[in-house]
């Protein structure tokens, strides 16, 4: 097939079974870039990819360049895009561009409904790439000890941003919710290998992902939040908003879950996200079904959620159109979206980059995207850790600061 004048030959090699850890160790042992990793919560799709047979990156029209007509269903592009395409790009995010999607040259892939396969540029290159592959799966290693850890901005800045959000919300006009985030820096005196960090996250529930365009820059994390998935002609997604920490004991944990389910503020926050997703889906799908609200328990926090599913209608959007329509949802941005985006740009003082954006994979037949939260940008000697919290009437700056600290624990307690 022809993709931008390049002829692609795909060779499929069945391999004996492998698990999540093997895939990560294999990825760590490779010397080619980019590297990508994707694992979904059901563990029904594990993928580790190296090199690029086709790279779609930059500021351009994603819709036009990704999955050109005729792309075979077995070609899976892994990647993601920025939370806010219109925001100024921080220098730490430059390698990623506006979006970054790669068709790996070699893809180790497990799916409960497909076989292991790989894709490459040409037969000769496939063979030489396979020959050069380092298949030594060495041990997991400890991370170096941080030399310093500090907040990206002060509590005073956070408090005044939330107070001005509360002022705007009080007007009851265009802003009904805004998600404010903050960053945290962890510095090291020696270099950190991103795959060692990813390996430490392997026991987390939810998605695990990594996009590493170059040796010196990787974005990775363990997000509980799907943006959407399309398979077997069903769109599935979830509204996750409203948070409490996990309790110290089973009783305290249940108390916190009950408090969350009874909280009008948290139900309102979740309701804004649910309504937005339902409305967006109603434009491109039918039979939109929403589950009852329930509590999702994670290692450090618990959330209220609703599952939402729908059937694509005859005027269905393509996966990329759906991605551009849904992202960012009020779970990470706010409502209305344009007003919340402007507010975030004016107060946050750092570039979110891909944090809060969509990350996942897409082929011409299936796709699955997560919302890239609980995540970290890994530079050679510095981690940029991010977390946000939904601000609605009744939010308190101190509790929201603590909530973001709990959300960062996945990374900071490694
Ligand atoms: C923005 C984040 O999380 C989002 C915000 C939540 C909230 O405000 O309660 C809960 C889950 C996520 O949708 C984050 O983890 O950084």
mmCIF file of N, CA, C and O in Angstrom, residues 215-250:
data_model
loop_
_atom_site.group_PDB
_atom_site.id
_atom_site.type_symbol
_atom_site.label_atom_id
_atom_site.label_comp_id
_atom_site.label_asym_id
_atom_site.label_seq_id
_atom_site.Cartn_x
_atom_site.Cartn_y
_atom_site.Cartn_z
ATOM 1 N N UNK A 215 15.500 9.596 22.903
ATOM 2 C CA UNK A 215 16.011 9.072 24.182
ATOM 3 C C UNK A 215 15.777 10.052 25.327
ATOM 4 O O UNK A 215 15.556 9.647 26.456
ATOM 5 N N UNK A 216 15.792 11.347 25.031
ATOM 6 C CA UNK A 216 15.737 12.362 26.093
ATOM 7 C C UNK A 216 14.343 12.845 26.458
ATOM 8 O O UNK A 216 14.221 13.840 27.183
ATOM 9 N N UNK A 217 13.292 12.211 25.993
ATOM 10 C CA UNK A 217 11.953 12.723 26.270
ATOM 11 C C UNK A 217 10.911 11.620 26.181
ATOM 12 O O UNK A 217 10.737 11.017 25.131
ATOM 13 N N UNK A 218 10.227 11.359 27.294
ATOM 14 C CA UNK A 218 9.161 10.340 27.280
ATOM 15 C C UNK A 218 7.995 10.834 28.117
ATOM 16 O O UNK A 218 8.185 11.446 29.166
ATOM 17 N N UNK A 219 6.808 10.560 27.638
ATOM 18 C CA UNK A 219 5.596 10.896 28.381
ATOM 19 C C UNK A 219 4.928 9.580 28.744
ATOM 20 O O UNK A 219 4.623 8.773 27.867
ATOM 21 N N UNK A 220 4.719 9.348 30.027
ATOM 22 C CA UNK A 220 4.163 8.055 30.431
ATOM 23 C C UNK A 220 3.281 8.204 31.652
ATOM 24 O O UNK A 220 3.322 9.213 32.339
ATOM 25 N N UNK A 221 2.479 7.184 31.902
ATOM 26 C CA UNK A 221 1.614 7.257 33.071
ATOM 27 C C UNK A 221 0.696 6.070 33.209
ATOM 28 O O UNK A 221 0.738 5.113 32.424
ATOM 29 N N UNK A 222 -0.150 6.146 34.249
ATOM 30 C CA UNK A 222 -1.118 5.072 34.542
ATOM 31 C C UNK A 222 -2.465 5.743 34.773
ATOM 32 O O UNK A 222 -2.778 6.136 35.885
ATOM 33 N N UNK A 223 -3.219 5.909 33.726
ATOM 34 C CA UNK A 223 -4.490 6.640 33.822
ATOM 35 C C UNK A 223 -5.674 5.687 34.000
ATOM 36 O O UNK A 223 -5.753 4.668 33.331
ATOM 37 N N UNK A 224 -6.622 6.056 34.870
ATOM 38 C CA UNK A 224 -7.816 5.213 34.996
ATOM 39 C C UNK A 224 -8.898 5.591 33.987
ATOM 40 O O UNK A 224 -9.920 4.932 33.897
ATOM 41 N N UNK A 225 -8.658 6.687 33.226
ATOM 42 C CA UNK A 225 -9.771 7.316 32.512
ATOM 43 C C UNK A 225 -9.780 7.057 31.000
ATOM 44 O O UNK A 225 -8.906 7.537 30.276
ATOM 45 N N UNK A 226 -10.792 6.330 30.496
ATOM 46 C CA UNK A 226 -10.897 6.185 29.038
ATOM 47 C C UNK A 226 -11.407 7.483 28.425
ATOM 48 O O UNK A 226 -12.239 8.150 29.041
ATOM 49 N N UNK A 227 -10.927 7.808 27.233
ATOM 50 C CA UNK A 227 -11.578 8.898 26.484
ATOM 51 C C UNK A 227 -12.701 8.247 25.678
ATOM 52 O O UNK A 227 -13.854 8.598 25.816
ATOM 53 N N UNK A 228 -12.364 7.235 24.876
ATOM 54 C CA UNK A 228 -13.371 6.386 24.258
ATOM 55 C C UNK A 228 -12.691 5.208 23.573
ATOM 56 O O UNK A 228 -11.479 5.243 23.306
ATOM 57 N N UNK A 229 -13.514 4.202 23.319
ATOM 58 C CA UNK A 229 -13.024 3.011 22.623
ATOM 59 C C UNK A 229 -14.095 2.667 21.599
ATOM 60 O O UNK A 229 -15.288 2.778 21.902
ATOM 61 N N UNK A 230 -13.682 2.284 20.399
ATOM 62 C CA UNK A 230 -14.672 1.790 19.430
ATOM 63 C C UNK A 230 -14.235 0.396 19.011
ATOM 64 O O UNK A 230 -13.130 0.210 18.515
ATOM 65 N N UNK A 231 -15.102 -0.570 19.282
ATOM 66 C CA UNK A 231 -14.848 -1.908 18.730
ATOM 67 C C UNK A 231 -16.183 -2.619 18.639
ATOM 68 O O UNK A 231 -17.099 -2.324 19.413
ATOM 69 N N UNK A 232 -16.281 -3.563 17.713
ATOM 70 C CA UNK A 232 -17.535 -4.285 17.441
ATOM 71 C C UNK A 232 -18.694 -3.311 17.301
ATOM 72 O O UNK A 232 -19.778 -3.535 17.849
ATOM 73 N N UNK A 233 -18.444 -2.157 16.691
ATOM 74 C CA UNK A 233 -19.492 -1.198 16.416
ATOM 75 C C UNK A 233 -20.166 -0.630 17.679
ATOM 76 O O UNK A 233 -21.355 -0.296 17.668
ATOM 77 N N UNK A 234 -19.416 -0.544 18.747
ATOM 78 C CA UNK A 234 -19.925 0.072 19.979
ATOM 79 C C UNK A 234 -18.909 1.124 20.428
ATOM 80 O O UNK A 234 -17.698 0.865 20.410
ATOM 81 N N UNK A 235 -19.424 2.287 20.806
ATOM 82 C CA UNK A 235 -18.549 3.311 21.397
ATOM 83 C C UNK A 235 -18.713 3.195 22.908
ATOM 84 O O UNK A 235 -19.832 3.201 23.414
ATOM 85 N N UNK A 236 -17.580 3.077 23.614
ATOM 86 C CA UNK A 236 -17.664 3.000 25.077
ATOM 87 C C UNK A 236 -16.810 4.096 25.678
ATOM 88 O O UNK A 236 -15.687 4.332 25.221
ATOM 89 N N UNK A 237 -17.350 4.747 26.702
ATOM 90 C CA UNK A 237 -16.565 5.758 27.390
ATOM 91 C C UNK A 237 -17.014 5.831 28.842
ATOM 92 O O UNK A 237 -17.787 4.979 29.309
ATOM 93 N N UNK A 238 -16.529 6.839 29.555
ATOM 94 C CA UNK A 238 -16.811 6.916 30.980
ATOM 95 C C UNK A 238 -16.700 8.365 31.427
ATOM 96 O O UNK A 238 -15.844 9.094 30.910
ATOM 97 N N UNK A 239 -17.552 8.767 32.363
ATOM 98 C CA UNK A 239 -17.384 10.102 32.973
ATOM 99 C C UNK A 239 -16.803 9.873 34.356
ATOM 100 O O UNK A 239 -17.456 9.262 35.206
ATOM 101 N N UNK A 240 -15.562 10.307 34.552
ATOM 102 C CA UNK A 240 -14.915 10.141 35.863
ATOM 103 C C UNK A 240 -14.644 11.537 36.413
ATOM 104 O O UNK A 240 -13.819 12.258 35.868
ATOM 105 N N UNK A 241 -15.333 11.948 37.432
ATOM 106 C CA UNK A 241 -15.042 13.228 38.092
ATOM 107 C C UNK A 241 -15.590 13.123 39.493
ATOM 108 O O UNK A 241 -16.692 12.598 39.674
ATOM 109 N N UNK A 242 -14.869 13.654 40.453
ATOM 110 C CA UNK A 242 -15.256 13.574 41.858
ATOM 111 C C UNK A 242 -14.307 12.606 42.541
ATOM 112 O O UNK A 242 -14.215 11.443 42.136
ATOM 113 N N UNK A 243 -13.555 13.107 43.530
ATOM 114 C CA UNK A 243 -12.438 12.338 44.078
ATOM 115 C C UNK A 243 -12.368 12.394 45.597
ATOM 116 O O UNK A 243 -12.664 13.432 46.191
ATOM 117 N N UNK A 244 -11.971 11.289 46.222
ATOM 118 C CA UNK A 244 -11.572 11.235 47.630
ATOM 119 C C UNK A 244 -10.318 10.387 47.697
ATOM 120 O O UNK A 244 -10.111 9.505 46.838
ATOM 121 N N UNK A 245 -9.486 10.568 48.761
ATOM 122 C CA UNK A 245 -8.349 9.641 48.912
ATOM 123 C C UNK A 245 -8.842 8.278 49.342
ATOM 124 O O UNK A 245 -10.007 8.135 49.717
ATOM 125 N N UNK A 246 -8.011 7.249 49.305
ATOM 126 C CA UNK A 246 -8.340 5.949 49.882
ATOM 127 C C UNK A 246 -8.185 6.054 51.397
ATOM 128 O O UNK A 246 -7.340 6.798 51.898
ATOM 129 N N UNK A 247 -8.996 5.293 52.130
ATOM 130 C CA UNK A 247 -8.916 5.340 53.591
ATOM 131 C C UNK A 247 -7.736 4.546 54.127
ATOM 132 O O UNK A 247 -7.179 3.703 53.427
ATOM 133 N N UNK A 248 -7.403 4.811 55.392
ATOM 134 C CA UNK A 248 -6.302 4.075 56.058
ATOM 135 C C UNK A 248 -6.771 2.673 56.460
ATOM 136 O O UNK A 248 -5.974 1.771 56.627
ATOM 137 N N UNK A 249 -8.086 2.525 56.682
ATOM 138 C CA UNK A 249 -8.638 1.221 57.043
ATOM 139 C C UNK A 249 -9.836 0.962 56.139
ATOM 140 O O UNK A 249 -10.344 1.895 55.495
ATOM 141 N N UNK A 250 -10.337 -0.284 56.142
ATOM 142 C CA UNK A 250 -11.485 -0.618 55.291
ATOM 143 C C UNK A 250 -12.694 0.240 55.669
ATOM 144 O O UNK A 250 -13.424 0.718 54.799
#
